[in-house]
Amino acid sequence: MSPTLSTTPSLFDVIVIGSGIGGLVTATQLAAKGAKVLVLESYLIPGGSAGYFESEGYRFDVGASMIFGLGNKGTTNLLTRALKAVNTSLETISDRVQIHYHLPQGLDLKVDRDYHHFLQSLIAYFPHESKGIRRFYNECWRVFNCLNNIDLLSLEEPRYLLRVFLQHPLACLGLVKYLSQNVGDVARRYIKDPQLLQFIDMECYCWSVVPANMTPMINAGMVFSDRHYGGVNYPKGGVGQIAQKLVQGLENTGGQIKYQAKVTKILTEKGRAVGVQLASGEIYQAKRIVSNATRWDTFEKLLPVENIPYNEKNWQQSYQKSPSFLSLHMGVKESVLPGGTECHHIILEDWQNMMTPEGTLFVSIPTLLDPDLAPKGYHIIHAFTPHWIDDWQGMSAGDYEAKKEAAAWRIIDRLEKIFPGLDASLDYLEVGTPRTHRRFLGRVDGTYGPIPRRKLWGLLGMPFNRTSIPGLYCVGDSTFPGQGLNAVAFSGFACAHRIAVDLGL
């Protein structure tokens, strides 16, 4: 027997399913405008893949610790702006190097926060491409400057778009030009060297999980320039502090969050989303429902799978789930890290393996920025590499543990080449697989978002926040502009703006 909405104790303006950063930015923006907001989170703490866990004196970030959007100038510092909207802030630690690349053919390069220093380092490897390098990265700056001249809100709200266009016509026209372009198309106008083009593939892959010819130029313009403008800034106390502070701001502005509140169904009446049902059977009703789940989870689990709207089926023809990750969270003696070690590293031994499981290895050492995350005399090393969940299914518990251990030691062996003695210095080791990510993050197959199935026209294929179901909105990495904390924060700003207009706030 289906539940009835009459059991609902109160009516909210907005219910947000999930407390990832996109969901929390949506919730806090709306609460700051006076909306009655409820966030429902299935886990014990907020943040999703921007969460944390603690064990034996270590505080580990669940995901990556390379954070954009916490700068203090311009309009693209979206995490700073989201915190400020609910009268809160974070102490941050600036990282002088975005990534230290350890790549094939001896390409050992640090991406310095100083733009000109970075260009000089790259040109030293490719002096014959000096002009092309400058022209490509300068074009990324043109994209960024367009973005940084406007207030980034909903692209689905005509009055906002008109107002922005009248205030900043050149910036808007500049962005329209790049909406349909991918990085690879732009890079190949200026650059011919195959190895340099492979480097630009890695520059994209390290955050978009696809090479340059499938990475939207708008996204790259943001990342490749903001690392030198607002910079990479680590939150004191760990990445989980971002979500904690947003929740604090949400509650201070009258919003609510409930933990261990697993939504199992989005309720509809006459085709309109009107409420949600929890695993406990509780029902909550709202004027608007926002799903911070992936679009696969939203339309195949929370709604009847046989009624997937046509445009969602169409989107799934263009996008597929990105891989999940095999993750090693390690505690190591501080003596294992040589002097001058940077916080973030990317390791690849063979260009042909960039996109294969265990090909590209990502490494974060956040205690180089914030030593308080580990016991005195120790560091955290978080190493992770793409893996598909299919490779971890259908095995006994014993075989699963054995496979985890074998994979972990393969990763440690690779890290030993950069950090000799790592094995002997291990104090703590936790191994997570795609099954772990699925379990704790509640994301189908443990995926970290959508990636194109084929080359698409820039960002034009990405869906916005509104859906074809009245009253239902989506937010997060399955919506424009895609993956990354600053990107999902943009999604949250846009979703909240669209809903506020719809509710007349």
PDB file of C-alpha atoms in Angstrom, residues 244-482:
ATOM      1  CA  GLN A 244      30.821  20.938   8.671  1.00  0.00           C
ATOM      2  CA  LYS A 245      30.939  24.726   8.369  1.00  0.00           C
ATOM      3  CA  LEU A 246      28.153  24.770   5.768  1.00  0.00           C
ATOM      4  CA  VAL A 247      25.970  22.686   8.091  1.00  0.00           C
ATOM      5  CA  GLN A 248      26.737  25.073  10.942  1.00  0.00           C
ATOM      6  CA  GLY A 249      25.690  27.978   8.730  1.00  0.00           C
ATOM      7  CA  LEU A 250      22.574  26.125   7.578  1.00  0.00           C
ATOM      8  CA  GLU A 251      21.404  25.547  11.139  1.00  0.00           C
ATOM      9  CA  ASN A 252      22.270  29.099  12.199  1.00  0.00           C
ATOM     10  CA  THR A 253      20.005  30.431   9.441  1.00  0.00           C
ATOM     11  CA  GLY A 254      17.070  28.227  10.428  1.00  0.00           C
ATOM     12  CA  GLY A 255      17.642  25.202   8.202  1.00  0.00           C
ATOM     13  CA  GLN A 256      17.647  21.602   9.415  1.00  0.00           C
ATOM     14  CA  ILE A 257      19.697  18.491   8.677  1.00  0.00           C
ATOM     15  CA  LYS A 258      18.849  14.918   9.672  1.00  0.00           C
ATOM     16  CA  TYR A 259      21.491  12.184   9.663  1.00  0.00           C
ATOM     17  CA  GLN A 260      20.920   8.437   9.186  1.00  0.00           C
ATOM     18  CA  ALA A 261      17.908   9.510   7.144  1.00  0.00           C
ATOM     19  CA  LYS A 262      18.107   7.364   4.004  1.00  0.00           C
ATOM     20  CA  VAL A 263      15.665   8.473   1.325  1.00  0.00           C
ATOM     21  CA  THR A 264      14.312   5.472  -0.579  1.00  0.00           C
ATOM     22  CA  LYS A 265      11.618   7.137  -2.665  1.00  0.00           C
ATOM     23  CA  ILE A 266      10.687  10.480  -4.176  1.00  0.00           C
ATOM     24  CA  LEU A 267       6.915  10.817  -3.872  1.00  0.00           C
ATOM     25  CA  THR A 268       4.836  12.279  -6.674  1.00  0.00           C
ATOM     26  CA  GLU A 269       1.227  13.372  -7.092  1.00  0.00           C
ATOM     27  CA  LYS A 270      -0.197  13.867 -10.587  1.00  0.00           C
ATOM     28  CA  GLY A 271       3.333  13.712 -11.963  1.00  0.00           C
ATOM     29  CA  ARG A 272       4.731  16.353  -9.601  1.00  0.00           C
ATOM     30  CA  ALA A 273       7.403  15.727  -6.914  1.00  0.00           C
ATOM     31  CA  VAL A 274       5.841  16.533  -3.560  1.00  0.00           C
ATOM     32  CA  GLY A 275       7.785  14.641  -0.906  1.00  0.00           C
ATOM     33  CA  VAL A 276      10.151  11.849   0.063  1.00  0.00           C
ATOM     34  CA  GLN A 277       9.931   8.612   1.979  1.00  0.00           C
ATOM     35  CA  LEU A 278      12.746   7.310   4.208  1.00  0.00           C
ATOM     36  CA  ALA A 279      13.842   3.722   4.791  1.00  0.00           C
ATOM     37  CA  SER A 280      12.206   4.070   8.229  1.00  0.00           C
ATOM     38  CA  GLY A 281       8.852   4.773   6.565  1.00  0.00           C
ATOM     39  CA  GLU A 282       8.841   8.439   7.587  1.00  0.00           C
ATOM     40  CA  ILE A 283       7.477  10.866   5.014  1.00  0.00           C
ATOM     41  CA  TYR A 284       8.408  14.496   4.507  1.00  0.00           C
ATOM     42  CA  GLN A 285       6.611  16.873   2.204  1.00  0.00           C
ATOM     43  CA  ALA A 286       7.955  19.972   0.431  1.00  0.00           C
ATOM     44  CA  LYS A 287       7.123  22.452  -2.293  1.00  0.00           C
ATOM     45  CA  ARG A 288      10.381  21.572  -4.046  1.00  0.00           C
ATOM     46  CA  ILE A 289      12.607  18.469  -3.929  1.00  0.00           C
ATOM     47  CA  VAL A 290      16.335  18.584  -4.731  1.00  0.00           C
ATOM     48  CA  SER A 291      18.315  15.400  -5.361  1.00  0.00           C
ATOM     49  CA  ASN A 292      22.050  15.524  -4.650  1.00  0.00           C
ATOM     50  CA  ALA A 293      22.212  11.851  -5.618  1.00  0.00           C
ATOM     51  CA  THR A 294      23.606  10.959  -9.026  1.00  0.00           C
ATOM     52  CA  ARG A 295      21.102  11.121 -11.879  1.00  0.00           C
ATOM     53  CA  TRP A 296      21.303   7.326 -12.151  1.00  0.00           C
ATOM     54  CA  ASP A 297      20.368   6.933  -8.491  1.00  0.00           C
ATOM     55  CA  THR A 298      17.687   9.626  -8.784  1.00  0.00           C
ATOM     56  CA  PHE A 299      15.867   8.284 -11.833  1.00  0.00           C
ATOM     57  CA  GLU A 300      16.529   4.556 -11.450  1.00  0.00           C
ATOM     58  CA  LYS A 301      16.244   4.070  -7.671  1.00  0.00           C
ATOM     59  CA  LEU A 302      14.335   6.952  -6.086  1.00  0.00           C
ATOM     60  CA  LEU A 303      11.768   7.103  -8.886  1.00  0.00           C
ATOM     61  CA  PRO A 304      10.107   4.212 -10.784  1.00  0.00           C
ATOM     62  CA  VAL A 305      12.720   2.962 -13.241  1.00  0.00           C
ATOM     63  CA  GLU A 306      10.033   2.147 -15.810  1.00  0.00           C
ATOM     64  CA  ASN A 307       9.085   5.841 -15.977  1.00  0.00           C
ATOM     65  CA  ILE A 308      12.517   7.366 -16.714  1.00  0.00           C
ATOM     66  CA  PRO A 309      11.834  10.595 -18.638  1.00  0.00           C
ATOM     67  CA  TYR A 310      12.905  10.674 -22.266  1.00  0.00           C
ATOM     68  CA  ASN A 311      15.479  13.418 -21.754  1.00  0.00           C
ATOM     69  CA  GLU A 312      17.149  11.396 -18.976  1.00  0.00           C
ATOM     70  CA  LYS A 313      17.374   8.358 -21.265  1.00  0.00           C
ATOM     71  CA  ASN A 314      18.825  10.640 -23.896  1.00  0.00           C
ATOM     72  CA  TRP A 315      21.409  11.978 -21.423  1.00  0.00           C
ATOM     73  CA  GLN A 316      22.439   8.417 -20.541  1.00  0.00           C
ATOM     74  CA  GLN A 317      23.098   7.785 -24.230  1.00  0.00           C
ATOM     75  CA  SER A 318      25.665  10.605 -24.165  1.00  0.00           C
ATOM     76  CA  TYR A 319      27.209  10.068 -20.717  1.00  0.00           C
ATOM     77  CA  GLN A 320      28.374   7.063 -18.746  1.00  0.00           C
ATOM     78  CA  LYS A 321      29.495   6.551 -15.161  1.00  0.00           C
ATOM     79  CA  SER A 322      33.101   7.468 -14.480  1.00  0.00           C
ATOM     80  CA  PRO A 323      35.189   4.797 -12.740  1.00  0.00           C
ATOM     81  CA  SER A 324      35.418   4.632  -9.000  1.00  0.00           C
ATOM     82  CA  PHE A 325      38.748   4.387  -7.172  1.00  0.00           C
ATOM     83  CA  LEU A 326      40.986   2.014  -5.316  1.00  0.00           C
ATOM     84  CA  SER A 327      42.143   4.077  -2.317  1.00  0.00           C
ATOM     85  CA  LEU A 328      44.975   3.627   0.149  1.00  0.00           C
ATOM     86  CA  HIS A 329      44.856   5.744   3.293  1.00  0.00           C
ATOM     87  CA  MET A 330      48.246   5.438   4.977  1.00  0.00           C
ATOM     88  CA  GLY A 331      49.927   6.731   8.091  1.00  0.00           C
ATOM     89  CA  VAL A 332      53.720   6.842   7.688  1.00  0.00           C
ATOM     90  CA  LYS A 333      56.739   8.039   9.653  1.00  0.00           C
ATOM     91  CA  GLU A 334      57.645  11.596   8.675  1.00  0.00           C
ATOM     92  CA  SER A 335      61.231  10.538   7.932  1.00  0.00           C
ATOM     93  CA  VAL A 336      60.114   8.763   4.745  1.00  0.00           C
ATOM     94  CA  LEU A 337      59.311  12.057   2.975  1.00  0.00           C
ATOM     95  CA  PRO A 338      62.341  13.875   1.547  1.00  0.00           C
ATOM     96  CA  GLY A 339      62.726  17.580   2.182  1.00  0.00           C
ATOM     97  CA  GLY A 340      60.842  19.681  -0.367  1.00  0.00           C
ATOM     98  CA  THR A 341      58.142  17.043  -0.975  1.00  0.00           C
ATOM     99  CA  GLU A 342      54.956  18.606  -2.354  1.00  0.00           C
ATOM    100  CA  CYS A 343      51.415  17.855  -1.176  1.00  0.00           C
ATOM    101  CA  HIS A 344      49.978  16.550  -4.467  1.00  0.00           C
ATOM    102  CA  HIS A 345      51.529  14.136  -6.943  1.00  0.00           C
ATOM    103  CA  ILE A 346      50.492  12.318 -10.097  1.00  0.00           C
ATOM    104  CA  ILE A 347      52.449   9.258 -11.176  1.00  0.00           C
ATOM    105  CA  LEU A 348      52.281   7.580 -14.588  1.00  0.00           C
ATOM    106  CA  GLU A 349      54.909   5.314 -16.106  1.00  0.00           C
ATOM    107  CA  ASP A 350      53.388   4.726 -19.572  1.00  0.00           C
ATOM    108  CA  TRP A 351      51.207   7.159 -21.552  1.00  0.00           C
ATOM    109  CA  GLN A 352      49.222   4.227 -22.969  1.00  0.00           C
ATOM    110  CA  ASN A 353      47.986   3.382 -19.453  1.00  0.00           C
ATOM    111  CA  MET A 354      46.711   6.833 -18.490  1.00  0.00           C
ATOM    112  CA  MET A 355      43.038   5.804 -18.512  1.00  0.00           C
ATOM    113  CA  THR A 356      43.393   2.144 -17.486  1.00  0.00           C
ATOM    114  CA  PRO A 357      42.745   0.835 -13.959  1.00  0.00           C
ATOM    115  CA  GLU A 358      45.856   1.453 -11.842  1.00  0.00           C
ATOM    116  CA  GLY A 359      47.370   3.474 -14.683  1.00  0.00           C
ATOM    117  CA  THR A 360      47.376   6.989 -13.241  1.00  0.00           C
ATOM    118  CA  LEU A 361      48.173   7.172  -9.537  1.00  0.00           C
ATOM    119  CA  PHE A 362      47.011  10.233  -7.578  1.00  0.00           C
ATOM    120  CA  VAL A 363      48.728  11.075  -4.287  1.00  0.00           C
ATOM    121  CA  SER A 364      47.793  13.586  -1.578  1.00  0.00           C
ATOM    122  CA  ILE A 365      49.881  14.275   1.541  1.00  0.00           C
ATOM    123  CA  PRO A 366      47.733  16.852   3.377  1.00  0.00           C
ATOM    124  CA  THR A 367      49.822  16.773   6.558  1.00  0.00           C
ATOM    125  CA  LEU A 368      52.522  18.684   4.676  1.00  0.00           C
ATOM    126  CA  LEU A 369      50.037  21.576   4.891  1.00  0.00           C
ATOM    127  CA  ASP A 370      48.256  20.737   8.153  1.00  0.00           C
ATOM    128  CA  PRO A 371      50.393  18.555  10.486  1.00  0.00           C
ATOM    129  CA  ASP A 372      47.558  18.340  13.048  1.00  0.00           C
ATOM    130  CA  LEU A 373      45.769  15.710  10.910  1.00  0.00           C
ATOM    131  CA  ALA A 374      48.208  13.003  12.090  1.00  0.00           C
ATOM    132  CA  PRO A 375      49.991  12.067  15.335  1.00  0.00           C
ATOM    133  CA  LYS A 376      53.244  13.911  15.954  1.00  0.00           C
ATOM    134  CA  GLY A 377      56.071  12.457  13.879  1.00  0.00           C
ATOM    135  CA  TYR A 378      53.769  10.979  11.217  1.00  0.00           C
ATOM    136  CA  HIS A 379      52.236  11.945   7.887  1.00  0.00           C
ATOM    137  CA  ILE A 380      49.140  10.947   5.953  1.00  0.00           C
ATOM    138  CA  ILE A 381      49.541   9.636   2.417  1.00  0.00           C
ATOM    139  CA  HIS A 382      46.337   9.124   0.457  1.00  0.00           C
ATOM    140  CA  ALA A 383      46.980   7.283  -2.813  1.00  0.00           C
ATOM    141  CA  PHE A 384      44.157   6.464  -5.211  1.00  0.00           C
ATOM    142  CA  THR A 385      43.780   5.155  -8.732  1.00  0.00           C
ATOM    143  CA  PRO A 386      40.779   4.506 -11.005  1.00  0.00           C
ATOM    144  CA  HIS A 387      39.063   1.118 -10.732  1.00  0.00           C
ATOM    145  CA  TRP A 388      35.753  -0.270 -11.991  1.00  0.00           C
ATOM    146  CA  ILE A 389      33.345  -1.968  -9.599  1.00  0.00           C
ATOM    147  CA  ASP A 390      32.866  -4.919 -11.965  1.00  0.00           C
ATOM    148  CA  ASP A 391      36.405  -6.048 -11.114  1.00  0.00           C
ATOM    149  CA  TRP A 392      35.433  -6.352  -7.437  1.00  0.00           C
ATOM    150  CA  GLN A 393      32.138  -8.230  -7.669  1.00  0.00           C
ATOM    151  CA  GLY A 394      31.207 -11.893  -7.289  1.00  0.00           C
ATOM    152  CA  MET A 395      33.987 -13.125  -5.005  1.00  0.00           C
ATOM    153  CA  SER A 396      34.157 -14.622  -1.532  1.00  0.00           C
ATOM    154  CA  ALA A 397      35.079 -12.461   1.457  1.00  0.00           C
ATOM    155  CA  GLY A 398      38.494 -14.123   1.598  1.00  0.00           C
ATOM    156  CA  ASP A 399      39.192 -13.583  -2.091  1.00  0.00           C
ATOM    157  CA  TYR A 400      38.041  -9.970  -1.802  1.00  0.00           C
ATOM    158  CA  GLU A 401      40.465  -9.268   1.056  1.00  0.00           C
ATOM    159  CA  ALA A 402      43.309 -11.015  -0.762  1.00  0.00           C
ATOM    160  CA  LYS A 403      42.675  -8.985  -3.896  1.00  0.00           C
ATOM    161  CA  LYS A 404      42.639  -5.754  -1.855  1.00  0.00           C
ATOM    162  CA  GLU A 405      45.966  -6.637  -0.239  1.00  0.00           C
ATOM    163  CA  ALA A 406      47.615  -7.528  -3.569  1.00  0.00           C
ATOM    164  CA  ALA A 407      46.419  -4.274  -5.167  1.00  0.00           C
ATOM    165  CA  ALA A 408      47.593  -2.238  -2.171  1.00  0.00           C
ATOM    166  CA  TRP A 409      51.134  -3.619  -2.379  1.00  0.00           C
ATOM    167  CA  ARG A 410      51.291  -2.923  -6.102  1.00  0.00           C
ATOM    168  CA  ILE A 411      50.525   0.716  -5.312  1.00  0.00           C
ATOM    169  CA  ILE A 412      53.046   0.828  -2.459  1.00  0.00           C
ATOM    170  CA  ASP A 413      55.737  -0.616  -4.728  1.00  0.00           C
ATOM    171  CA  ARG A 414      55.146   2.232  -7.187  1.00  0.00           C
ATOM    172  CA  LEU A 415      55.267   4.824  -4.405  1.00  0.00           C
ATOM    173  CA  GLU A 416      58.547   3.367  -3.137  1.00  0.00           C
ATOM    174  CA  LYS A 417      60.270   4.739  -6.269  1.00  0.00           C
ATOM    175  CA  ILE A 418      59.492   8.255  -5.073  1.00  0.00           C
ATOM    176  CA  PHE A 419      59.472   7.622  -1.322  1.00  0.00           C
ATOM    177  CA  PRO A 420      62.099   4.925  -0.628  1.00  0.00           C
ATOM    178  CA  GLY A 421      61.502   3.075   2.626  1.00  0.00           C
ATOM    179  CA  LEU A 422      57.723   3.637   2.564  1.00  0.00           C
ATOM    180  CA  ASP A 423      56.954  -0.025   3.245  1.00  0.00           C
ATOM    181  CA  ALA A 424      59.077  -0.089   6.406  1.00  0.00           C
ATOM    182  CA  SER A 425      57.606   3.244   7.579  1.00  0.00           C
ATOM    183  CA  LEU A 426      53.951   2.208   7.453  1.00  0.00           C
ATOM    184  CA  ASP A 427      52.079   2.821  10.699  1.00  0.00           C
ATOM    185  CA  TYR A 428      48.502   2.573   9.383  1.00  0.00           C
ATOM    186  CA  LEU A 429      46.882   1.244   6.200  1.00  0.00           C
ATOM    187  CA  GLU A 430      43.224   1.272   5.142  1.00  0.00           C
ATOM    188  CA  VAL A 431      42.273   0.012   1.670  1.00  0.00           C
ATOM    189  CA  GLY A 432      39.024   1.043  -0.023  1.00  0.00           C
ATOM    190  CA  THR A 433      37.608  -0.348  -3.266  1.00  0.00           C
ATOM    191  CA  PRO A 434      34.744   0.774  -5.513  1.00  0.00           C
ATOM    192  CA  ARG A 435      32.508  -1.333  -3.262  1.00  0.00           C
ATOM    193  CA  THR A 436      33.652   0.767  -0.292  1.00  0.00           C
ATOM    194  CA  HIS A 437      32.851   3.981  -2.157  1.00  0.00           C
ATOM    195  CA  ARG A 438      29.414   2.673  -3.125  1.00  0.00           C
ATOM    196  CA  ARG A 439      28.647   1.628   0.437  1.00  0.00           C
ATOM    197  CA  PHE A 440      29.675   4.816   2.228  1.00  0.00           C
ATOM    198  CA  LEU A 441      28.869   7.422  -0.418  1.00  0.00           C
ATOM    199  CA  GLY A 442      25.612   5.876  -1.658  1.00  0.00           C
ATOM    200  CA  ARG A 443      26.635   6.409  -5.287  1.00  0.00           C
ATOM    201  CA  VAL A 444      25.803   3.828  -7.933  1.00  0.00           C
ATOM    202  CA  ASP A 445      28.871   1.653  -8.638  1.00  0.00           C
ATOM    203  CA  GLY A 446      30.925   4.035  -6.481  1.00  0.00           C
ATOM    204  CA  THR A 447      31.178   6.385  -9.459  1.00  0.00           C
ATOM    205  CA  TYR A 448      32.485   9.923  -9.087  1.00  0.00           C
ATOM    206  CA  GLY A 449      30.184  11.360 -11.722  1.00  0.00           C
ATOM    207  CA  PRO A 450      29.429  11.244 -15.444  1.00  0.00           C
ATOM    208  CA  ILE A 451      31.940  11.233 -18.283  1.00  0.00           C
ATOM    209  CA  PRO A 452      31.142  11.500 -22.009  1.00  0.00           C
ATOM    210  CA  ARG A 453      30.702   8.259 -23.950  1.00  0.00           C
ATOM    211  CA  ARG A 454      32.131   9.987 -27.004  1.00  0.00           C
ATOM    212  CA  LYS A 455      33.401  13.400 -27.998  1.00  0.00           C
ATOM    213  CA  LEU A 456      30.651  15.943 -27.321  1.00  0.00           C
ATOM    214  CA  TRP A 457      30.188  19.661 -27.965  1.00  0.00           C
ATOM    215  CA  GLY A 458      31.820  21.057 -24.828  1.00  0.00           C
ATOM    216  CA  LEU A 459      29.324  21.593 -22.032  1.00  0.00           C
ATOM    217  CA  LEU A 460      26.243  21.766 -24.221  1.00  0.00           C
ATOM    218  CA  GLY A 461      25.234  18.183 -23.391  1.00  0.00           C
ATOM    219  CA  MET A 462      25.251  18.655 -19.617  1.00  0.00           C
ATOM    220  CA  PRO A 463      21.802  18.922 -17.996  1.00  0.00           C
ATOM    221  CA  PHE A 464      20.943  21.870 -15.772  1.00  0.00           C
ATOM    222  CA  ASN A 465      19.153  21.753 -12.420  1.00  0.00           C
ATOM    223  CA  ARG A 466      15.527  21.509 -13.482  1.00  0.00           C
ATOM    224  CA  THR A 467      14.194  18.127 -14.540  1.00  0.00           C
ATOM    225  CA  SER A 468      11.189  17.104 -16.616  1.00  0.00           C
ATOM    226  CA  ILE A 469       9.377  16.205 -13.371  1.00  0.00           C
ATOM    227  CA  PRO A 470       7.771  19.383 -11.984  1.00  0.00           C
ATOM    228  CA  GLY A 471       9.012  20.223  -8.492  1.00  0.00           C
ATOM    229  CA  LEU A 472      12.145  18.055  -8.813  1.00  0.00           C
ATOM    230  CA  TYR A 473      15.636  19.477  -9.286  1.00  0.00           C
ATOM    231  CA  CYS A 474      19.060  17.843  -9.449  1.00  0.00           C
ATOM    232  CA  VAL A 475      22.330  19.236  -8.127  1.00  0.00           C
ATOM    233  CA  GLY A 476      25.919  18.005  -7.996  1.00  0.00           C
ATOM    234  CA  ASP A 477      28.364  16.492 -10.451  1.00  0.00           C
ATOM    235  CA  SER A 478      25.640  15.051 -12.709  1.00  0.00           C
ATOM    236  CA  THR A 479      24.572  18.584 -13.611  1.00  0.00           C
ATOM    237  CA  PHE A 480      26.238  21.550 -15.313  1.00  0.00           C
ATOM    238  CA  PRO A 481      29.184  22.178 -15.023  1.00  0.00           C
ATOM    239  CA  GLY A 482      30.251  18.704 -13.762  1.00  0.00           C
TER     240      GLY A 482
END
